[in-house]
Backbone as a chain_set.jsonl record, in Angstrom:
{"seq": "XXXXXXXXXXXXXXXXXXXXXXXXXXXXXXXXXXXXXXXXXXXXXXXXXXXXXXXXXXXXXXXXXXXXXXXXXXXXXXXXXXXXXXXXXXXXXXXXXXXXXXXXXXXXXXXXXXXXXXXXXXXXXXXXXXXXXXXXXXXXXXXXXXXXXXXXXXXX", "coords": {"N": [[43.419, -49.361, -48.576], [46.594, -49.432, -47.153], [48.647, -52.037, -45.697], [49.985, -51.016, -43.499], [48.272, -48.74, -42.948], [45.977, -49.975, -42.272], [46.729, -51.375, -39.972], [47.314, -49.26, -38.288], [44.786, -47.949, -38.088], [43.497, -50.083, -36.824], [44.782, -50.038, -34.333], [44.226, -47.456, -33.408], [41.447, -47.757, -33.132], [41.261, -49.639, -31.132], [42.386, -48.139, -29.009], [40.573, -46.022, -28.755], [38.368, -47.535, -28.06], [39.184, -48.485, -25.517], [39.336, -46.05, -24.137], [36.525, -45.468, -24.282], [35.427, -47.404, -22.685], [36.666, -46.865, -20.195], [35.6, -44.331, -19.846], [32.893, -44.891, -19.562], [32.931, -46.515, -17.194], [33.979, -44.58, -15.392], [31.958, -42.726, -15.506], [29.883, -44.048, -14.335], [30.882, -44.188, -11.689], [30.8, -41.467, -11.193], [28.169, -40.972, -11.187], [26.841, -40.06, -13.389], [24.43, -39.832, -15.489], [23.884, -39.005, -18.06], [26.302, -38.986, -19.408], [26.847, -41.768, -19.19], [24.754, -42.832, -20.831], [25.642, -41.817, -23.283], [27.709, -43.498, -23.954], [26.692, -45.639, -25.214], [25.001, -47.397, -27.887], [21.878, -46.572, -29.289], [20.353, -48.799, -29.639], [21.191, -50.628, -27.752], [21.823, -53.645, -25.908], [21.885, -54.663, -22.648], [23.069, -56.935, -20.385], [22.978, -57.86, -17.228], [23.188, -60.038, -15.079], [22.646, -60.841, -11.709], [20.654, -58.742, -11.857], [19.278, -58.131, -14.302], [18.197, -58.072, -17.78], [18.41, -55.429, -20.071], [17.283, -52.634, -22.114], [18.709, -49.625, -23.389], [17.274, -47.512, -22.183], [16.145, -48.801, -20.012], [18.515, -49.527, -18.66], [19.48, -46.968, -17.8], [17.295, -46.262, -16.221], [17.271, -48.243, -14.118], [19.854, -47.833, -13.115], [19.597, -45.157, -12.197], [17.78, -45.399, -10.126], [19.069, -47.282, -8.412], [21.588, -46.238, -7.863], [22.25, -43.449, -8.774], [20.569, -41.691, -7.404], [21.048, -42.025, -4.792], [23.0, -42.147, -1.741], [25.044, -43.922, -2.04], [28.385, -44.946, -2.693], [30.298, -45.921, -5.382], [33.029, -47.842, -6.893], [34.454, -48.542, -9.752], [36.73, -50.662, -11.362], [38.25, -51.316, -14.286], [40.033, -53.887, -15.923], [42.654, -55.433, -17.886], [41.874, -55.41, -20.557], [40.864, -57.1, -23.469], [40.68, -56.679, -26.72], [39.17, -57.095, -29.825], [39.187, -55.977, -33.074], [37.144, -55.62, -35.886], [36.829, -54.293, -38.665], [34.144, -51.968, -38.615], [33.045, -53.022, -36.315], [33.518, -54.373, -33.064], [34.81, -56.46, -30.448], [35.064, -57.111, -26.81], [36.715, -58.158, -23.866], [36.733, -57.758, -20.495], [38.165, -57.542, -17.15], [36.593, -56.923, -14.203], [36.851, -55.2, -11.2], [34.961, -54.331, -8.512], [33.646, -52.219, -6.12], [31.296, -51.279, -3.557], [29.667, -48.934, -1.345], [27.357, -48.338, 1.053], [26.483, -45.8, 2.992], [24.271, -45.485, 4.592], [23.387, -47.864, 5.665], [25.794, -48.853, 6.406], [26.87, -50.8, 4.86], [28.594, -52.95, 2.564], [29.736, -54.064, -0.683], [31.707, -56.269, -2.508], [32.881, -57.121, -5.73], [33.704, -59.309, -8.219], [33.942, -59.596, -11.586], [33.552, -60.558, -15.048], [33.345, -58.622, -18.001], [31.816, -58.962, -21.042], [31.785, -57.446, -24.031], [30.436, -55.873, -26.94], [31.138, -53.651, -29.606], [30.384, -50.874, -31.627], [31.144, -48.872, -34.406], [30.152, -45.581, -34.698], [28.652, -42.56, -36.172], [29.281, -40.914, -34.217], [31.529, -41.857, -33.063], [33.069, -44.779, -31.507], [30.805, -47.003, -29.744], [29.086, -48.809, -27.127], [27.395, -51.673, -27.915], [26.498, -53.971, -26.915], [26.488, -55.453, -23.735], [27.656, -57.733, -21.422], [27.587, -58.773, -18.168], [29.443, -60.94, -16.266], [29.211, -62.444, -13.288], [31.677, -63.465, -10.915], [32.707, -63.545, -8.29], [31.265, -62.638, -5.233], [31.307, -60.596, -2.452], [29.59, -59.732, 0.467], [29.163, -57.362, 3.101], [29.168, -55.607, 6.307], [30.093, -52.648, 8.021], [30.736, -52.228, 11.316], [30.564, -51.13, 14.697], [31.885, -53.095, 16.172], [33.446, -54.173, 14.543], [34.449, -55.503, 11.089], [32.081, -57.142, 9.25], [31.738, -59.771, 7.079], [30.592, -61.704, 4.279], [30.879, -64.366, 2.127], [29.238, -64.448, -0.781], [28.704, -65.6, -3.4], [30.111, -67.486, -6.006], [31.428, -67.809, -9.285]], "CA": [[44.155, -48.994, -47.375], [47.783, -50.299, -47.025], [48.753, -52.827, -44.515], [50.312, -50.124, -42.389], [47.149, -47.906, -42.597], [45.076, -50.859, -41.6], [47.222, -51.689, -38.68], [47.232, -48.01, -37.496], [43.36, -47.872, -37.945], [43.028, -51.038, -35.737], [45.282, -49.499, -32.977], [43.396, -46.315, -32.991], [40.08, -48.207, -32.789], [41.525, -50.195, -29.801], [42.69, -46.98, -28.16], [39.141, -45.46, -28.696], [37.42, -48.524, -27.23], [39.673, -48.496, -24.193], [38.901, -44.767, -23.609], [35.185, -45.524, -24.142], [35.222, -48.245, -21.416], [37.071, -45.944, -19.1], [34.554, -43.14, -19.714], [31.684, -45.566, -19.037], [33.218, -46.814, -15.753], [34.12, -43.331, -14.562], [30.75, -42.047, -15.467], [29.109, -44.797, -13.363], [31.19, -43.834, -10.345], [30.357, -40.064, -10.871], [26.751, -40.994, -11.214], [26.514, -39.107, -14.573], [23.551, -40.624, -16.376], [24.0, -38.466, -19.526], [27.558, -39.499, -19.891], [26.585, -43.163, -19.302], [23.859, -42.95, -21.982], [26.452, -41.43, -24.411], [28.598, -44.635, -24.157], [25.994, -46.758, -25.763], [24.166, -47.166, -29.046], [20.409, -46.48, -28.913], [19.682, -50.127, -29.639], [22.106, -51.484, -26.974], [21.317, -54.63, -24.965], [22.678, -54.735, -21.434], [22.671, -58.134, -19.592], [23.661, -57.816, -15.994], [22.692, -60.947, -14.08], [21.319, -61.184, -11.521], [19.81, -57.714, -11.872], [18.372, -58.326, -15.394], [18.59, -57.628, -19.1], [17.902, -54.157, -20.289], [17.656, -51.879, -23.208], [19.344, -48.454, -22.844], [16.495, -46.722, -21.188], [16.08, -49.678, -18.811], [19.844, -49.43, -17.805], [19.49, -45.742, -17.201], [16.239, -46.257, -15.164], [17.82, -49.019, -12.902], [21.004, -47.08, -12.557], [19.134, -43.935, -11.476], [17.106, -45.906, -8.909], [19.961, -48.02, -7.505], [22.838, -45.538, -7.569], [22.385, -42.13, -9.019], [19.771, -40.878, -6.547], [21.376, -42.454, -3.414], [24.334, -41.695, -1.236], [25.957, -45.014, -2.34], [29.644, -44.788, -3.371], [30.833, -46.982, -6.143], [34.305, -47.748, -7.503], [34.66, -49.522, -10.867], [38.127, -50.805, -11.841], [38.285, -52.238, -15.387], [41.452, -54.274, -16.181], [42.974, -56.576, -18.683], [41.051, -55.451, -21.709], [41.205, -57.748, -24.715], [39.959, -56.119, -27.818], [39.318, -57.452, -31.2], [38.469, -55.141, -33.956], [36.833, -56.228, -37.18], [36.18, -53.151, -39.338], [33.395, -51.077, -37.712], [32.646, -53.766, -35.198], [34.618, -54.905, -32.232], [34.364, -57.157, -29.233], [36.106, -56.891, -25.784], [36.6, -58.788, -22.612], [37.378, -56.989, -19.334], [37.958, -57.96, -15.831], [36.154, -55.721, -13.361], [36.808, -55.236, -9.691], [33.954, -53.439, -8.149], [33.217, -52.042, -4.644], [30.316, -50.23, -3.317], [29.453, -48.701, 0.019], [26.071, -47.599, 1.38], [26.663, -45.271, 4.374], [22.96, -45.496, 5.327], [23.338, -49.11, 6.539], [27.252, -49.334, 6.751], [26.956, -52.118, 4.101], [29.484, -52.903, 1.349], [29.726, -55.188, -1.657], [32.855, -56.378, -3.416], [32.423, -57.995, -6.812], [34.604, -59.615, -9.327], [33.246, -60.177, -12.779], [34.001, -60.34, -16.43], [32.319, -57.989, -18.991], [31.908, -59.315, -22.483], [31.121, -56.312, -24.709], [30.501, -55.699, -28.369], [31.132, -52.241, -29.976], [30.079, -50.578, -33.055], [31.644, -47.514, -34.632], [29.11, -44.838, -35.103], [29.092, -41.321, -36.577], [29.83, -40.118, -33.016], [32.65, -42.711, -32.478], [32.708, -46.056, -30.936], [29.87, -47.197, -28.72], [28.899, -50.079, -26.675], [26.145, -52.084, -28.429], [26.017, -55.136, -26.098], [27.448, -55.702, -22.628], [27.191, -58.665, -20.502], [28.406, -58.886, -16.87], [29.424, -62.336, -15.73], [29.782, -62.463, -11.878], [32.623, -64.512, -10.481], [32.753, -63.652, -6.796], [30.65, -61.512, -4.581], [31.358, -60.509, -0.897], [28.818, -58.673, 1.154], [29.507, -57.142, 4.485], [28.895, -54.454, 6.927], [31.108, -52.013, 8.867], [30.048, -52.031, 12.532], [31.522, -50.662, 15.776], [32.57, -54.299, 16.602], [34.325, -54.653, 13.37], [33.847, -55.678, 9.761], [31.519, -58.531, 9.183], [31.622, -60.115, 5.713], [30.218, -62.985, 3.949], [31.102, -64.834, 0.77], [27.927, -64.715, -1.247], [28.659, -66.472, -4.585], [31.304, -67.594, -6.851], [31.092, -68.302, -10.637]], "C": [[45.37, -49.961, -47.465], [47.815, -51.07, -45.783], [49.034, -52.04, -43.246], [49.131, -49.248, -41.96], [46.14, -48.786, -41.891], [45.417, -51.141, -40.186], [47.104, -50.382, -37.682], [45.655, -47.819, -37.225], [42.924, -48.818, -36.78], [43.478, -50.583, -34.456], [44.607, -48.362, -32.59], [42.004, -46.71, -32.577], [40.292, -48.782, -31.342], [41.655, -49.146, -28.729], [41.344, -46.315, -27.862], [38.297, -46.235, -27.851], [37.916, -48.519, -25.785], [39.183, -47.139, -23.493], [37.302, -44.844, -23.341], [34.779, -46.335, -22.789], [35.511, -47.556, -20.12], [36.009, -44.977, -18.773], [33.282, -43.741, -19.157], [31.895, -45.862, -17.519], [33.283, -45.647, -14.875], [32.795, -42.642, -14.409], [29.766, -42.823, -14.399], [29.505, -44.299, -11.956], [30.818, -42.234, -10.086], [28.869, -39.895, -10.966], [26.156, -40.066, -12.327], [25.777, -39.82, -15.587], [23.592, -40.324, -17.914], [25.198, -38.993, -20.179], [27.511, -41.035, -20.079], [25.877, -43.423, -20.664], [24.688, -42.78, -23.258], [27.43, -42.555, -24.805], [28.002, -45.725, -25.013], [25.229, -46.4, -27.066], [22.716, -47.17, -28.616], [19.665, -47.879, -28.731], [20.455, -51.197, -28.748], [21.361, -52.399, -26.198], [22.381, -54.757, -23.847], [22.244, -55.937, -20.651], [23.516, -58.231, -18.484], [23.003, -58.665, -15.056], [23.376, -60.625, -12.675], [20.209, -60.012, -11.575], [18.828, -57.795, -13.07], [18.929, -58.016, -16.683], [17.761, -56.318, -19.425], [18.103, -53.549, -21.667], [18.285, -50.541, -22.577], [18.608, -47.641, -21.805], [16.227, -47.521, -19.884], [17.251, -49.586, -17.938], [19.823, -48.082, -17.059], [18.482, -45.659, -16.097], [16.779, -47.061, -13.832], [18.937, -48.338, -12.226], [20.593, -45.933, -11.74], [18.559, -44.349, -10.152], [18.09, -46.488, -7.948], [21.177, -47.175, -7.03], [22.745, -44.067, -7.595], [21.667, -41.096, -7.956], [20.039, -41.323, -4.971], [22.764, -41.955, -2.97], [25.436, -42.775, -1.369], [27.177, -44.545, -3.076], [30.193, -45.965, -4.054], [32.262, -46.761, -6.633], [34.408, -48.88, -8.529], [36.166, -49.541, -11.321], [38.078, -51.825, -13.035], [39.754, -52.543, -15.684], [41.39, -55.291, -17.308], [42.122, -56.566, -19.978], [41.58, -56.158, -22.892], [40.227, -57.465, -25.769], [40.099, -56.662, -29.152], [38.523, -56.681, -32.153], [38.257, -55.8, -35.348], [36.097, -55.175, -38.017], [35.451, -52.16, -38.353], [32.681, -51.716, -36.565], [33.791, -54.237, -34.35], [34.01, -55.729, -31.073], [35.546, -56.935, -28.189], [35.712, -57.752, -24.561], [37.287, -58.125, -21.533], [37.238, -57.718, -18.092], [37.655, -56.715, -14.999], [36.197, -56.087, -11.962], [35.823, -54.024, -9.298], [33.726, -53.391, -6.637], [32.305, -50.944, -4.452], [30.014, -50.141, -1.804], [28.25, -47.794, 0.182], [26.243, -47.055, 2.85], [25.436, -45.281, 5.261], [22.945, -46.687, 6.356], [24.868, -49.562, 6.915], [27.57, -50.638, 5.94], [27.942, -51.869, 2.87], [29.362, -54.232, 0.512], [31.013, -55.164, -2.429], [32.575, -57.309, -4.418], [33.546, -58.116, -7.765], [33.876, -60.231, -10.438], [34.056, -60.016, -14.054], [32.914, -59.529, -17.194], [32.748, -58.635, -20.278], [31.035, -58.287, -23.172], [31.344, -56.54, -26.272], [30.327, -54.187, -28.598], [30.848, -52.143, -31.355], [30.522, -49.016, -33.245], [30.445, -46.767, -35.352], [29.569, -43.421, -35.688], [29.572, -40.461, -35.442], [30.974, -40.786, -32.364], [32.146, -43.992, -32.015], [31.714, -46.026, -29.794], [29.591, -48.569, -28.387], [27.514, -50.497, -27.258], [25.591, -53.374, -27.722], [27.055, -55.196, -25.008], [26.798, -56.721, -21.74], [28.152, -58.788, -19.294], [28.237, -60.374, -16.478], [30.104, -62.371, -14.372], [30.547, -63.665, -11.673], [32.655, -64.707, -9.095], [32.063, -62.426, -6.285], [30.821, -61.696, -3.011], [30.483, -59.355, -0.445], [29.201, -58.522, 2.56], [28.855, -55.774, 5.058], [29.979, -53.842, 7.795], [30.359, -51.67, 10.198], [31.13, -51.614, 13.637], [32.375, -51.853, 16.335], [33.432, -54.945, 15.515], [33.687, -54.898, 12.038], [33.248, -57.083, 9.776], [31.222, -58.762, 7.657], [31.087, -61.496, 5.57], [30.335, -63.301, 2.445], [29.673, -65.195, 0.172], [27.81, -65.703, -2.466], [29.978, -66.464, -5.265], [30.86, -68.193, -8.214], [32.032, -69.343, -11.102]], "O": [[45.214, -51.135, -47.801], [47.054, -50.776, -44.862], [48.5, -52.276, -42.162], [48.96, -49.008, -40.765], [45.495, -48.318, -40.952], [44.56, -51.156, -39.302], [46.841, -50.49, -36.484], [45.326, -47.524, -36.076], [42.137, -48.451, -35.908], [42.724, -50.676, -33.488], [44.371, -48.235, -31.388], [41.417, -46.041, -31.726], [39.544, -48.417, -30.434], [41.078, -49.276, -27.649], [41.061, -46.084, -26.687], [37.573, -45.712, -27.004], [37.081, -48.547, -24.882], [38.677, -47.175, -22.371], [36.828, -44.351, -22.318], [33.94, -45.93, -21.985], [34.779, -47.625, -19.133], [35.574, -44.811, -17.633], [32.642, -43.107, -18.318], [31.075, -45.466, -16.69], [32.749, -45.645, -13.766], [32.498, -42.052, -13.37], [28.964, -42.19, -13.713], [28.64, -44.019, -11.126], [30.579, -41.807, -8.956], [28.358, -38.782, -10.838], [25.123, -39.417, -12.16], [26.377, -40.39, -16.498], [23.394, -41.147, -18.807], [25.173, -39.405, -21.339], [28.084, -41.543, -21.043], [26.386, -44.155, -21.513], [24.475, -43.512, -24.224], [27.931, -42.538, -25.929], [28.703, -46.622, -25.483], [24.869, -45.245, -27.291], [22.401, -47.778, -27.593], [18.717, -48.112, -27.982], [20.378, -52.408, -28.956], [20.262, -52.033, -25.783], [23.574, -54.93, -24.094], [21.079, -55.971, -20.255], [24.674, -58.625, -18.619], [22.264, -58.145, -14.221], [24.528, -60.202, -12.591], [19.024, -60.27, -11.369], [17.638, -57.549, -12.874], [20.116, -57.695, -16.738], [16.589, -56.191, -19.072], [19.052, -53.937, -22.348], [18.35, -50.414, -21.354], [19.129, -47.175, -20.791], [16.104, -46.943, -18.804], [17.151, -49.562, -16.711], [20.102, -48.027, -15.862], [18.771, -45.027, -15.08], [16.717, -46.583, -12.699], [19.018, -48.246, -11.001], [21.16, -45.709, -10.671], [18.827, -43.704, -9.139], [17.984, -46.228, -6.749], [21.707, -47.388, -5.94], [23.092, -43.415, -6.61], [22.077, -39.961, -7.712], [19.282, -40.971, -4.067], [23.55, -41.422, -3.754], [26.564, -42.605, -0.905], [27.033, -43.786, -4.034], [30.539, -46.949, -3.4], [32.683, -45.613, -6.78], [34.444, -50.054, -8.16], [36.742, -48.494, -11.616], [37.891, -53.023, -12.823], [40.604, -51.653, -15.706], [40.367, -55.887, -17.644], [41.699, -57.629, -20.433], [42.692, -55.848, -23.32], [39.089, -57.934, -25.743], [41.238, -56.68, -29.62], [37.294, -56.696, -32.089], [39.154, -56.46, -35.872], [34.867, -55.175, -38.065], [36.051, -51.618, -37.425], [31.838, -51.103, -35.91], [34.895, -54.473, -34.841], [32.812, -55.652, -30.801], [36.699, -56.654, -28.516], [34.538, -58.012, -24.298], [38.493, -57.925, -21.68], [36.281, -58.476, -17.934], [38.31, -55.675, -15.066], [35.675, -57.118, -11.537], [35.957, -52.896, -9.771], [33.628, -54.427, -5.979], [32.425, -49.858, -5.02], [30.095, -51.137, -1.085], [28.12, -46.719, -0.404], [26.147, -47.823, 3.808], [25.513, -45.117, 6.478], [22.611, -46.599, 7.537], [25.081, -50.529, 7.646], [28.428, -51.434, 6.321], [28.052, -50.784, 2.301], [28.95, -55.29, 0.986], [31.383, -54.119, -2.963], [32.019, -58.35, -4.068], [34.248, -57.154, -8.078], [33.249, -61.278, -10.281], [35.118, -59.395, -14.073], [31.717, -59.76, -17.02], [33.937, -58.816, -20.538], [29.82, -58.21, -22.991], [32.237, -57.238, -26.752], [29.531, -53.522, -27.934], [30.999, -53.057, -32.165], [30.3, -48.128, -32.422], [29.871, -47.201, -36.351], [30.768, -43.141, -35.685], [30.188, -39.416, -35.651], [31.392, -40.403, -31.271], [30.956, -44.291, -32.101], [31.764, -45.125, -28.957], [29.801, -49.466, -29.204], [26.552, -49.744, -27.107], [24.443, -53.781, -27.902], [28.256, -55.036, -25.224], [25.631, -56.633, -21.357], [29.369, -58.891, -19.447], [27.147, -60.937, -16.381], [31.329, -62.337, -14.256], [30.204, -64.751, -12.139], [32.639, -65.845, -8.624], [32.234, -61.324, -6.807], [30.533, -62.734, -2.415], [30.603, -58.212, -0.887], [29.552, -59.517, 3.194], [28.162, -55.014, 4.382], [30.786, -54.626, 8.294], [29.421, -50.874, 10.164], [32.344, -51.746, 13.476], [33.448, -51.633, 16.897], [33.998, -56.034, 15.611], [32.521, -54.556, 11.836], [33.847, -58.048, 10.251], [30.501, -57.967, 7.055], [31.09, -62.325, 6.48], [29.897, -62.508, 1.612], [29.034, -66.149, 0.616], [26.899, -66.53, -2.509], [30.815, -65.574, -5.114], [29.962, -69.034, -8.23], [31.886, -69.855, -12.212]]}, "num_chains": 1, "name": "protein.A"}
């Protein structure tokens, strides 16, 4: 491969990985567990403290329990992707802004965290093979008739 072909291949890989991360975050908001599963390799490791560390089936199970089968509304915003491609492997760091609302209790959570991901190019395209969420700030609150009540829960 020429230098130009190598540079184009790297840019295409970065673009594909950005699309993959967007597809994952949008699939979470849409509660589409099949689309979430398709974003990962079968041997993926997902480390989301304080919830826990999971394999792919574990992630799908906890997501189904906590979000997909509930009236909870989530919004994931991935920003500032820093992607390093090394052949058929890559790594990425993302800043995530997350908000969730549970209408049953009028409760909400706002979260700021970093994602540290690793990616692998497969026959089906780029997939996430490792993802770690690093919480930085959490605010929990409720919407009540007498106003919004919130509390700073944690900071990293």
